[in-house]
XYZ file of N, CA, C and O in Angstrom:
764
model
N 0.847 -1.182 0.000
C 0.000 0.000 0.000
C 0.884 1.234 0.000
O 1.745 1.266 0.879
N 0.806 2.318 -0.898
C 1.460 3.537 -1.176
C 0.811 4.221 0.310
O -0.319 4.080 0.777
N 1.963 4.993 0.836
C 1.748 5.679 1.577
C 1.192 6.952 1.397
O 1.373 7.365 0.252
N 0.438 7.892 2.297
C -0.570 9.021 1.847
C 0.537 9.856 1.996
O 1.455 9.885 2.815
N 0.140 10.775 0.670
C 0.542 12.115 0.444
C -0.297 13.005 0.467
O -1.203 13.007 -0.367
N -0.187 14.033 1.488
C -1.523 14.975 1.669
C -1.157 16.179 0.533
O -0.076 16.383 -0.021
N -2.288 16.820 0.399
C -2.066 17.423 -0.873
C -1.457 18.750 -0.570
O -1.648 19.233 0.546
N -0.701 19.425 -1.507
C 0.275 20.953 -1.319
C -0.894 22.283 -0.724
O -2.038 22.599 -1.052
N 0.029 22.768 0.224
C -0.839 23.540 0.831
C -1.543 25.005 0.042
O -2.505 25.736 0.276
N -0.720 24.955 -0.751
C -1.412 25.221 -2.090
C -2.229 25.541 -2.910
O -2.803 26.507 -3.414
N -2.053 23.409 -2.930
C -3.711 22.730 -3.843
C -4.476 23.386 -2.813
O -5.135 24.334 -3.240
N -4.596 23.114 -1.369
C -5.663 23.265 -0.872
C -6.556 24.927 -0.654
O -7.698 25.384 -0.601
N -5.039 25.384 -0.579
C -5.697 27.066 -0.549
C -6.285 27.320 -2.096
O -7.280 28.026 -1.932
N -6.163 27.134 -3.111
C -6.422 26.928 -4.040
C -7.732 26.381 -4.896
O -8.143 26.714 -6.007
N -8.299 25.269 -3.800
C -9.758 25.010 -3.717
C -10.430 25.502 -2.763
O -11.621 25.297 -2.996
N -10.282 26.057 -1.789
C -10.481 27.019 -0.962
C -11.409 27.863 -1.311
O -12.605 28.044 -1.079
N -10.396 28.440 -2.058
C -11.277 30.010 -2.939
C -11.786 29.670 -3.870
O -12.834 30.313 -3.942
N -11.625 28.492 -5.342
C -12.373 28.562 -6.003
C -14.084 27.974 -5.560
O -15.217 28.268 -5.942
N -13.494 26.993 -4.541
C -15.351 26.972 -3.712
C -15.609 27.924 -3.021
O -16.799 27.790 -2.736
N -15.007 29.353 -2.292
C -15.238 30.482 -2.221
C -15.769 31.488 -2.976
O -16.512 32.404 -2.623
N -15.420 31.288 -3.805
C -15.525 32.398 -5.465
C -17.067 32.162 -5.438
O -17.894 33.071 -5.377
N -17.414 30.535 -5.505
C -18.891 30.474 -6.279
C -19.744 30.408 -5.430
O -20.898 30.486 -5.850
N -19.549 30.248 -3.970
C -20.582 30.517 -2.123
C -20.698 32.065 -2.473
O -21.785 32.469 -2.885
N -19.646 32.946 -2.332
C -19.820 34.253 -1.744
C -20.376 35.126 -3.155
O -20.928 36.226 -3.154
N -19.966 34.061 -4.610
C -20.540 35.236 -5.642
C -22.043 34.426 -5.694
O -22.793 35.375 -5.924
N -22.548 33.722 -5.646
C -24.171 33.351 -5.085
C -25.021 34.165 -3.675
O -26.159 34.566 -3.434
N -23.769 34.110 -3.015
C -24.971 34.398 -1.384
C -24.084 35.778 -0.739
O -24.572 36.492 0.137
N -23.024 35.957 -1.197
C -22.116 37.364 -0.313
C -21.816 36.610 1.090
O -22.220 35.481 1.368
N -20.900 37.587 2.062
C -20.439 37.018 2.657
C -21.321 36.693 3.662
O -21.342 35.543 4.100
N -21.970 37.453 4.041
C -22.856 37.032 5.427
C -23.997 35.908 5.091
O -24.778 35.555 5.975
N -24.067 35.249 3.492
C -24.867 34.578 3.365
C -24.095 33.033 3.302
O -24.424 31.916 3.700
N -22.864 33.597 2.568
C -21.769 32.079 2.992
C -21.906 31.644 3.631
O -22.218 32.220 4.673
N -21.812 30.450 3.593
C -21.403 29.234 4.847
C -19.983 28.527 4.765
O -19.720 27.974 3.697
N -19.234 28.496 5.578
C -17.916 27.791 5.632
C -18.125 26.867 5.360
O -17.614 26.366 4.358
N -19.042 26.180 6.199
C -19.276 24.267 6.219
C -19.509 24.269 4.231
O -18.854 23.396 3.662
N -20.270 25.078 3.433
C -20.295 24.675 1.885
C -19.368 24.910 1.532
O -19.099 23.868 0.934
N -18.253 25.762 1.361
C -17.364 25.859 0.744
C -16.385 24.685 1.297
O -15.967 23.911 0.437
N -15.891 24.423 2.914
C -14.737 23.416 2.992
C -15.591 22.060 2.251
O -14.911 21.221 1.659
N -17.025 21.909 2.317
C -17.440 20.746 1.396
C -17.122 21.023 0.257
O -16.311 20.248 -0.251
N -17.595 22.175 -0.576
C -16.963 21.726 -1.946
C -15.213 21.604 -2.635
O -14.658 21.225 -3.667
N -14.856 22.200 -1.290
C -13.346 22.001 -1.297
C -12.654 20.987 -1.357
O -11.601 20.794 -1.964
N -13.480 20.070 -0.470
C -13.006 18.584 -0.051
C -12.320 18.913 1.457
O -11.796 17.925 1.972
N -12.271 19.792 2.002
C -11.692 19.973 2.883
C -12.405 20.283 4.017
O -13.567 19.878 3.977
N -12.048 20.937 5.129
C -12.853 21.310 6.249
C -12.731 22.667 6.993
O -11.840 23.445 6.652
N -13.615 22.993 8.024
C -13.728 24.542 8.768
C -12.226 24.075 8.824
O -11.730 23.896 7.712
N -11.496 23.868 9.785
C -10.409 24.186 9.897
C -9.226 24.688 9.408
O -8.203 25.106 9.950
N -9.621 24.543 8.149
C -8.054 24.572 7.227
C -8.687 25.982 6.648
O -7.836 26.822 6.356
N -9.748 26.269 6.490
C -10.207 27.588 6.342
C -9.931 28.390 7.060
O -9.446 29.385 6.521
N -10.059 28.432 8.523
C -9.573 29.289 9.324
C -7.783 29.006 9.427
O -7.039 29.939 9.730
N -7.296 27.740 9.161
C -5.870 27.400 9.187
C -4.964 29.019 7.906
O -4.255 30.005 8.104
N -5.459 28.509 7.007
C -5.123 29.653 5.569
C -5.427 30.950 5.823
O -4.461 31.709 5.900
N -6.845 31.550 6.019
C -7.548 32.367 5.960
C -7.856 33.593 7.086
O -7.966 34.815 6.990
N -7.949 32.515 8.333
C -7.920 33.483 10.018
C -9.534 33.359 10.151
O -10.082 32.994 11.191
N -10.333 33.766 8.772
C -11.607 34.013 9.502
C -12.514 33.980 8.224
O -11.842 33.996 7.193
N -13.864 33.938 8.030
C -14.459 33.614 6.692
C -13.964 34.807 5.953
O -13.482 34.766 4.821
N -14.168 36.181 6.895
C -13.770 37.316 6.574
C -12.726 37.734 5.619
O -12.731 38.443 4.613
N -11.833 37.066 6.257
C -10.203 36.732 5.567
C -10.056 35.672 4.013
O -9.458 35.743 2.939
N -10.829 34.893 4.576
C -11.256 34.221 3.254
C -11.981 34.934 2.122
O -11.674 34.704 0.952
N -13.091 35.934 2.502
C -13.524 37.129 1.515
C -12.693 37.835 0.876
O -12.675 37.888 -0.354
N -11.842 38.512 1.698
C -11.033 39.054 1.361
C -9.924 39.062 0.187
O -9.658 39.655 -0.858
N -9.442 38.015 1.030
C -8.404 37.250 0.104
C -8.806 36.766 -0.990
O -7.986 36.431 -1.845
N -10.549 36.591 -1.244
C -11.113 36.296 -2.587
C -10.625 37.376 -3.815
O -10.062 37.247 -4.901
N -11.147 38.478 -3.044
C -11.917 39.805 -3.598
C -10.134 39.995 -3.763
O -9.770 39.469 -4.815
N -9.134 40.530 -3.086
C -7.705 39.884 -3.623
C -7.309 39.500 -4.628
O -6.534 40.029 -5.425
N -7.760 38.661 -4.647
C -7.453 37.578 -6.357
C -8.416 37.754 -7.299
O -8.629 37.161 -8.356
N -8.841 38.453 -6.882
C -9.840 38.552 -8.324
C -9.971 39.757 -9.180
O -10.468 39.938 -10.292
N -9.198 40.754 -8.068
C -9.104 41.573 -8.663
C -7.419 41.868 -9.344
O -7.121 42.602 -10.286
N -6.513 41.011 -8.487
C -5.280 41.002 -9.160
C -5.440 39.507 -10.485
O -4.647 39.495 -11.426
N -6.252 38.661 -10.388
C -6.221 38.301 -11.665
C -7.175 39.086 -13.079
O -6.934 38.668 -14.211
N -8.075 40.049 -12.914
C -8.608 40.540 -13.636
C -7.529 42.084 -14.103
O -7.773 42.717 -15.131
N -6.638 42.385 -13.361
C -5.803 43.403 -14.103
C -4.365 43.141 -14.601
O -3.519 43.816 -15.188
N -4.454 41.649 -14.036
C -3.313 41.078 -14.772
C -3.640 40.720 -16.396
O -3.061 40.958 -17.456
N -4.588 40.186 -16.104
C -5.104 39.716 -17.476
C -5.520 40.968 -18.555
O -5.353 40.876 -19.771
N -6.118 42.206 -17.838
C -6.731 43.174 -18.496
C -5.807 44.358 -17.856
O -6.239 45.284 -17.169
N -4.173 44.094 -18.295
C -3.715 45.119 -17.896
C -4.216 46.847 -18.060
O -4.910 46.993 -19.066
N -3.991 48.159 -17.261
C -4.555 49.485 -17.895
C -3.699 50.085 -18.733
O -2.560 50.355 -18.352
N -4.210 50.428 -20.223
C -3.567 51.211 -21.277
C -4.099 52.813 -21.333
O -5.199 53.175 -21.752
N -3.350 53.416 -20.959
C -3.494 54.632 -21.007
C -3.424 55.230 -22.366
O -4.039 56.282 -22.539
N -2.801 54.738 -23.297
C -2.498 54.955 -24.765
C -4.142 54.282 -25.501
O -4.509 54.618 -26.627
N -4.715 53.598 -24.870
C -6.007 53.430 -25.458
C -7.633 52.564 -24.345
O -8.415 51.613 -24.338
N -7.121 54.150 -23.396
C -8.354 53.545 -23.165
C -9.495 53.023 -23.282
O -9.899 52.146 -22.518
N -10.381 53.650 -24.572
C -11.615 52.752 -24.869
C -11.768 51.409 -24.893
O -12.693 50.761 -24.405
N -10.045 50.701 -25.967
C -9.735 49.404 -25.854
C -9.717 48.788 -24.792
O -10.288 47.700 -24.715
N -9.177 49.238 -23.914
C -8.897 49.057 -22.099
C -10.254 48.637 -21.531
O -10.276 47.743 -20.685
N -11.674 49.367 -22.040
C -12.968 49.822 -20.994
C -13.127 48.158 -22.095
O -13.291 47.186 -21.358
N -13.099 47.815 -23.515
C -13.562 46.875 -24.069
C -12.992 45.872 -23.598
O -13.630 44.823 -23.686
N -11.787 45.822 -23.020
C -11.159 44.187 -23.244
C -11.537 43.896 -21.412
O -11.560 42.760 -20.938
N -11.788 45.081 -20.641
C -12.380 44.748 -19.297
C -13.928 44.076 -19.032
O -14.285 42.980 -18.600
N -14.592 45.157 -19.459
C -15.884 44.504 -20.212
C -16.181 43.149 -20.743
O -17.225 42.561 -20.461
N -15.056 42.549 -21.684
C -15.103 41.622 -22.072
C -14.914 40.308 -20.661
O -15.586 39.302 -20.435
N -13.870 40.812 -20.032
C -13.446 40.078 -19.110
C -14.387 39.454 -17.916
O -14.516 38.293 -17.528
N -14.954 40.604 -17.515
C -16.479 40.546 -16.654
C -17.972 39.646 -16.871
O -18.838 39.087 -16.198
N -17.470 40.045 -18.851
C -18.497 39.005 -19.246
C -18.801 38.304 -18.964
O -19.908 37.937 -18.571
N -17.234 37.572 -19.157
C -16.817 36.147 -19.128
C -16.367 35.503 -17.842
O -16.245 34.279 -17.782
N -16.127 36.244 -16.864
C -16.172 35.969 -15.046
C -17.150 36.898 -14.736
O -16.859 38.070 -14.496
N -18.393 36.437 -14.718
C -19.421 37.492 -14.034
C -19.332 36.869 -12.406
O -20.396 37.092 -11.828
N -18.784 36.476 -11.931
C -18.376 36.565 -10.463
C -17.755 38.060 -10.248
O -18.271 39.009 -9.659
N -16.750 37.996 -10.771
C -15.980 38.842 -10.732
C -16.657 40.406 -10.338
O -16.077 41.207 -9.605
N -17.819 40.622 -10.893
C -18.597 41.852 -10.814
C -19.379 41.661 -9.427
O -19.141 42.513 -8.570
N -20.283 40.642 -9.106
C -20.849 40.074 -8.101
C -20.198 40.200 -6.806
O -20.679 40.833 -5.866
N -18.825 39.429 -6.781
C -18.132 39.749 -5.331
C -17.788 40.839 -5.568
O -17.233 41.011 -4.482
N -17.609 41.919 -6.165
C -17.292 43.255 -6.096
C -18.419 44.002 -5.699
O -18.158 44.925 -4.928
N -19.907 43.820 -6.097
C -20.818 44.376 -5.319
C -21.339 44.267 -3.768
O -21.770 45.151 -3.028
N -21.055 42.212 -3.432
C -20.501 41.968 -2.124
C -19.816 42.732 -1.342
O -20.100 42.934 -0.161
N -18.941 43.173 -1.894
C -17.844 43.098 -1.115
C -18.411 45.196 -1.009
O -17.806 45.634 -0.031
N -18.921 45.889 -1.399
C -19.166 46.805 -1.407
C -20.326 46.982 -0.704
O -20.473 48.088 -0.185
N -21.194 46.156 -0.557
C -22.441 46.156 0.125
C -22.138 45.736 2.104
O -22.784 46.215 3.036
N -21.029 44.775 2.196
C -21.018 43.895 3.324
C -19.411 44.192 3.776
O -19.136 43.936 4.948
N -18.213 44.781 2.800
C -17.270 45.240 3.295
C -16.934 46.882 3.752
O -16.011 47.129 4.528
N -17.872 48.037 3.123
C -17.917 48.870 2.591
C -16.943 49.960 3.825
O -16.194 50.923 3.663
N -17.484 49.129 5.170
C -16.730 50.222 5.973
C -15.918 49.328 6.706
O -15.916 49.479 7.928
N -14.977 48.102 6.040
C -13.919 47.980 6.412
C -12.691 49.086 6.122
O -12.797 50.235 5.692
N -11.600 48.410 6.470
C -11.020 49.289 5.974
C -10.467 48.308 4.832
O -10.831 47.155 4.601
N -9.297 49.224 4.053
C -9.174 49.150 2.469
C -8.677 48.211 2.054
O -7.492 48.405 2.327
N -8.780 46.752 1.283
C -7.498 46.274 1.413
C -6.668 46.438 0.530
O -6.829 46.478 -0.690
N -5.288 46.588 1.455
C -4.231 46.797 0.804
C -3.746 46.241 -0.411
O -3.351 47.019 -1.280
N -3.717 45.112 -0.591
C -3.429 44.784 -2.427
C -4.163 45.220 -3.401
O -3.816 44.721 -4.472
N -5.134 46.029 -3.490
C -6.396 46.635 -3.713
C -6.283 47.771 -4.205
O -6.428 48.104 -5.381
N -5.963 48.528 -3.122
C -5.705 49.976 -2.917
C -4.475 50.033 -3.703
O -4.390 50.774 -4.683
N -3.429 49.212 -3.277
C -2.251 49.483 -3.969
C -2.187 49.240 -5.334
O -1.257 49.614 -6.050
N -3.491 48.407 -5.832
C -2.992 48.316 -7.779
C -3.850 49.342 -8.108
O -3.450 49.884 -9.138
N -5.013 49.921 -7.613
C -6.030 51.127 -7.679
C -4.938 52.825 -7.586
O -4.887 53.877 -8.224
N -4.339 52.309 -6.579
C -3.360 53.373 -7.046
C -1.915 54.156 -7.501
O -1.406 55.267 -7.345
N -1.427 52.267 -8.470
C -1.001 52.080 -9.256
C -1.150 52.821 -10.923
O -0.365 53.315 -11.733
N -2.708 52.547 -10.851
C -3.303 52.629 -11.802
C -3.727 53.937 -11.813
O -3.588 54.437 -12.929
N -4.227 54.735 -10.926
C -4.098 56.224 -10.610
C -2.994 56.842 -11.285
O -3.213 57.602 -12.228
N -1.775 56.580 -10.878
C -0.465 56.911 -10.925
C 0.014 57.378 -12.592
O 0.456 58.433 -13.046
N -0.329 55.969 -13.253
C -0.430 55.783 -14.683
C -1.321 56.740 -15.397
O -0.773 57.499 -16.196
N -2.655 56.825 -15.229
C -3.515 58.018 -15.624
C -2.949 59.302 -15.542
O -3.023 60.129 -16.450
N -2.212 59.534 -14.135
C -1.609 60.930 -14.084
C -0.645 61.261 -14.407
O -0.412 62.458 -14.243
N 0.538 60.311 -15.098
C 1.501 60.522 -15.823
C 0.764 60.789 -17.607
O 0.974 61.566 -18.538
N 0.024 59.862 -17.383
C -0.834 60.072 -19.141
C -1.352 61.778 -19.018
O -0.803 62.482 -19.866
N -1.853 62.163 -18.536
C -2.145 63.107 -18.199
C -1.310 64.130 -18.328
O -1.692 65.262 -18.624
N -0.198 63.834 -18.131
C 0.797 64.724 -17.632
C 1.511 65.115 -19.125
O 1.715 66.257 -19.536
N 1.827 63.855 -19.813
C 2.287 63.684 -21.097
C 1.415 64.491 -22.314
O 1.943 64.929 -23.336
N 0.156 64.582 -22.033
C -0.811 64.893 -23.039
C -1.411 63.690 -23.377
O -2.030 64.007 -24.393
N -1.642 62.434 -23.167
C -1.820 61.375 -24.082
C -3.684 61.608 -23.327
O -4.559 61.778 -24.176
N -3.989 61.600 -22.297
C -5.032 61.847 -21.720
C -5.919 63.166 -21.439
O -5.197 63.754 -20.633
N -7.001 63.939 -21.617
C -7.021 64.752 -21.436
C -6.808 65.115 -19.438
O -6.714 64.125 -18.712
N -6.766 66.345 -18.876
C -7.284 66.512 -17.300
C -8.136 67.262 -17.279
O -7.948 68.234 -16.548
N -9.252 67.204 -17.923
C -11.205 67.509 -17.533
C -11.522 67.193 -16.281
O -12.456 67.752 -15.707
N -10.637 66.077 -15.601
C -11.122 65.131 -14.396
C -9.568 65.003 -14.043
O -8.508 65.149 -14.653
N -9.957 64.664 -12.781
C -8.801 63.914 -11.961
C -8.727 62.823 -12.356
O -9.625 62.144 -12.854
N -7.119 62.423 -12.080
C -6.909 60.977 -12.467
C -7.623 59.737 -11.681
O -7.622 58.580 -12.101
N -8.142 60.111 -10.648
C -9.046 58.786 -9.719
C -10.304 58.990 -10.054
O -11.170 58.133 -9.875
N -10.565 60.332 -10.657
C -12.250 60.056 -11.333
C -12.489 59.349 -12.731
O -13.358 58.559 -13.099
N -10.865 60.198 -13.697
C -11.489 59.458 -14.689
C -11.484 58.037 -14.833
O -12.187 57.281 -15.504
N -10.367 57.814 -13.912
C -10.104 56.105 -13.320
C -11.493 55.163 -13.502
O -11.890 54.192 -14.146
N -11.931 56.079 -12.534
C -13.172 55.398 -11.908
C -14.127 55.889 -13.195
O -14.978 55.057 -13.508
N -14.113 56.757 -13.750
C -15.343 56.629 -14.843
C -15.031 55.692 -15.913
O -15.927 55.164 -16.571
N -13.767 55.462 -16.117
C -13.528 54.324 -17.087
C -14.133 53.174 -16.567
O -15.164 52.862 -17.164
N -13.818 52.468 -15.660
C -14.030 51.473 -14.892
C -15.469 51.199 -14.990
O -15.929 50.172 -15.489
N -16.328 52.391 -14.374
C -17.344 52.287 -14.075
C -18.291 51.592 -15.503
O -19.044 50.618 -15.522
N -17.746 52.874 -17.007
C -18.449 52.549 -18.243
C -18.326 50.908 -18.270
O -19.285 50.146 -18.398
N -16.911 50.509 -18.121
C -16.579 49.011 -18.286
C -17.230 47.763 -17.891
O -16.926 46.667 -18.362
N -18.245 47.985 -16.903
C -18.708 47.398 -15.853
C -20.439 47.545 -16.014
O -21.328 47.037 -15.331
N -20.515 48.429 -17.176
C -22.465 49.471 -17.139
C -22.976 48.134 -16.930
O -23.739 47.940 -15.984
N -22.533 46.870 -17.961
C -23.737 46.076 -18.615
C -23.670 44.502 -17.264
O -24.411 43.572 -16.945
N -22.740 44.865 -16.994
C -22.773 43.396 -15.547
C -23.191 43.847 -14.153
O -23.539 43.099 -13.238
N -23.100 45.306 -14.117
C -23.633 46.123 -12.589
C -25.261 46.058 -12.802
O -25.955 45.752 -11.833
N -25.839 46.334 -14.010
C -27.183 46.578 -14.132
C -27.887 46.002 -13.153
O -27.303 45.228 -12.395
N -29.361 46.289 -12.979
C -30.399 46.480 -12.108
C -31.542 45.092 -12.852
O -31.711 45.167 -14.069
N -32.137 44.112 -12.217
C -33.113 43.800 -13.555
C -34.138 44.640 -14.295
O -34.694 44.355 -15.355
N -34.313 45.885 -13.438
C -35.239 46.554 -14.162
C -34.616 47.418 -15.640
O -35.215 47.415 -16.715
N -33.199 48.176 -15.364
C -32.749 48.311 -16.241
C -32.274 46.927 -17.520
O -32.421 47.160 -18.719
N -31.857 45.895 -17.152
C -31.964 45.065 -17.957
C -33.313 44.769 -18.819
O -33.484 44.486 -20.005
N -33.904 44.892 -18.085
C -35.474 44.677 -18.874
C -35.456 45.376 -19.979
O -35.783 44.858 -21.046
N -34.947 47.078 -19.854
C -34.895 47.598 -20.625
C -34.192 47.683 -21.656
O -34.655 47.934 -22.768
N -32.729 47.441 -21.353
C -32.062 46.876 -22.795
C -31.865 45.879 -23.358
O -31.157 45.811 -24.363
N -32.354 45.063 -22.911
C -32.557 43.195 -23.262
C -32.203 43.741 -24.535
O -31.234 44.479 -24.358
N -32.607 43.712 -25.962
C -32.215 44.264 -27.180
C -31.240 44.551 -27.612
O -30.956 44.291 -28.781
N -30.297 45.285 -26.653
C -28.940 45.502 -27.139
C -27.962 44.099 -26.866
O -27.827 43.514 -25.791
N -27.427 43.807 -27.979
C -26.951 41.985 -28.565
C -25.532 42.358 -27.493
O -25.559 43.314 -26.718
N -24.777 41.768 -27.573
C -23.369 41.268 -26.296
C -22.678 42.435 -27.232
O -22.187 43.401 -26.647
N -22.620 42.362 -28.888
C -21.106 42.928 -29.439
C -21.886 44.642 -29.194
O -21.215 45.656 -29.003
N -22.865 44.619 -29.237
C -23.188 45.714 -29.133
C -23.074 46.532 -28.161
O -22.619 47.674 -28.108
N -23.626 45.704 -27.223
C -23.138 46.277 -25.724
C -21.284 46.761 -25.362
O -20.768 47.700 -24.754
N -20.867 45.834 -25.934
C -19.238 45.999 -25.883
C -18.241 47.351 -26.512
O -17.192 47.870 -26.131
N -19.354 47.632 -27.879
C -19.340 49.282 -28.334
C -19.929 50.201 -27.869
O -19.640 51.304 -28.332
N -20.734 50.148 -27.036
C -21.345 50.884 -26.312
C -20.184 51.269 -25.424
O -19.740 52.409 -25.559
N -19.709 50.565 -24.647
C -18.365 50.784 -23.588
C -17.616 51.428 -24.133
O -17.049 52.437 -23.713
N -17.486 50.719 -25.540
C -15.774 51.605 -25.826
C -16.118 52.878 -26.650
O -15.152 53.504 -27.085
N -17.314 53.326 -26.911
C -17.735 54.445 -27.525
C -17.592 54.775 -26.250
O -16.410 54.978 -25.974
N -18.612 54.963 -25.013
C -18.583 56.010 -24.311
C -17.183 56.418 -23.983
O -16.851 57.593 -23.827
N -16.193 55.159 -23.864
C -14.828 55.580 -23.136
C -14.147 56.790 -24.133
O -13.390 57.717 -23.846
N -14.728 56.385 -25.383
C -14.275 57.583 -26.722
C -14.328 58.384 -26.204
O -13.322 58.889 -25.707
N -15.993 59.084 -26.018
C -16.457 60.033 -25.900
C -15.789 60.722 -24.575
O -15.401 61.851 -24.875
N -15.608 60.501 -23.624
C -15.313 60.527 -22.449
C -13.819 61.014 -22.376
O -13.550 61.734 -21.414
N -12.848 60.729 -23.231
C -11.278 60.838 -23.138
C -11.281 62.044 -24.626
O -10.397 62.882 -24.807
N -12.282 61.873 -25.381
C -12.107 63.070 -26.353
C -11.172 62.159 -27.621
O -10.583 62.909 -28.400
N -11.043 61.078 -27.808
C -10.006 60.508 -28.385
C -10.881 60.203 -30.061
O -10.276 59.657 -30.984
């Protein structure tokens, strides 16, 4: 009989969050349950609080990774933002978690305080706008953390929606919606 090899601590943080990702982007955090996620983990409360400290921490550390894998993947181009608001957009599409624990985490974290890996690529990305800015490549109509945030925000119109507003644009098709983003970001930067 092969002797047991327990799995890399890792693997396990690793299933952790992706049975995290899909508890807290269904129910948010106060609707999570630990006991479902260490089940769909294969694992147990313990090793959750072992990794994590607290479900809290486990939120966190979601909302963490999801937002450093969504700007890794959708790095910010200051040389073309509209493209930037489209290929984010696109991204959200296609992880609509991704939008979900961000409203979570805004609804049920809102007066934590900030977290730091967070803050720090947010104002990373600040940083970048205000050198664009600085260069001419951007206009400064706005501050660099507004227009930040108004890019962002356009990027995001069609996965934040309301169902009532959905009701209303049901009609507008996916590619369409996706020009919609990168027009307004046009309109918006003057480009």
């Amino acid at each position: 009989m092969a002797p047991f090899t327990p799995p890399s601590s890792d693997a396990v943080r690793a299933r952790l969050l992706l049975a995290a990702r899909d508890e807290f982007a269904a129910a948010g955090l106060i609707g999570g349950k630990v006991e479902r996620i260490a089940a769909a983990a294969s694992s147990n409360k313990a090793q959750v609080f072992h990794y994590f400290g607290s479900k809290e921490g486990l939120f966190d550390a979601l909302v963490e990774q999801t937002v450093t894998e969504t700007f890794d993947t959708v790095p910010l181009d200051t040389e073309d933002l509209p493209g930037f608001a489209g290929r984010l957009h696109d991204s959200w599409t296609e992880r609509p978690w991704a939008q979900r624990l961000a409203t979570w985490h805004r609804l049920e974290r809102g007066s934590a305080a900030p977290l730091e890996a967070v803050l720090g690529r947010r104002t990373a990305m600040v940083d970048e706008v205000e050198r664009a800015q600085r260069a001419g490549v951007l206009p400064r109509n706005y501050r660099p953390a507004v227009l930040l945030g108004l890019v962002l925000h356009l990027a995001a119109f069609w996965s934040e929606g309301s169902p009532e507003s959905e009701a209303l644009t049901r009609a507008v098709v996916p590619a369409r919606r996706r020009q919609i983003v990168v027009d307004a970001v046009t309109s918006l930067v003057g480009s």
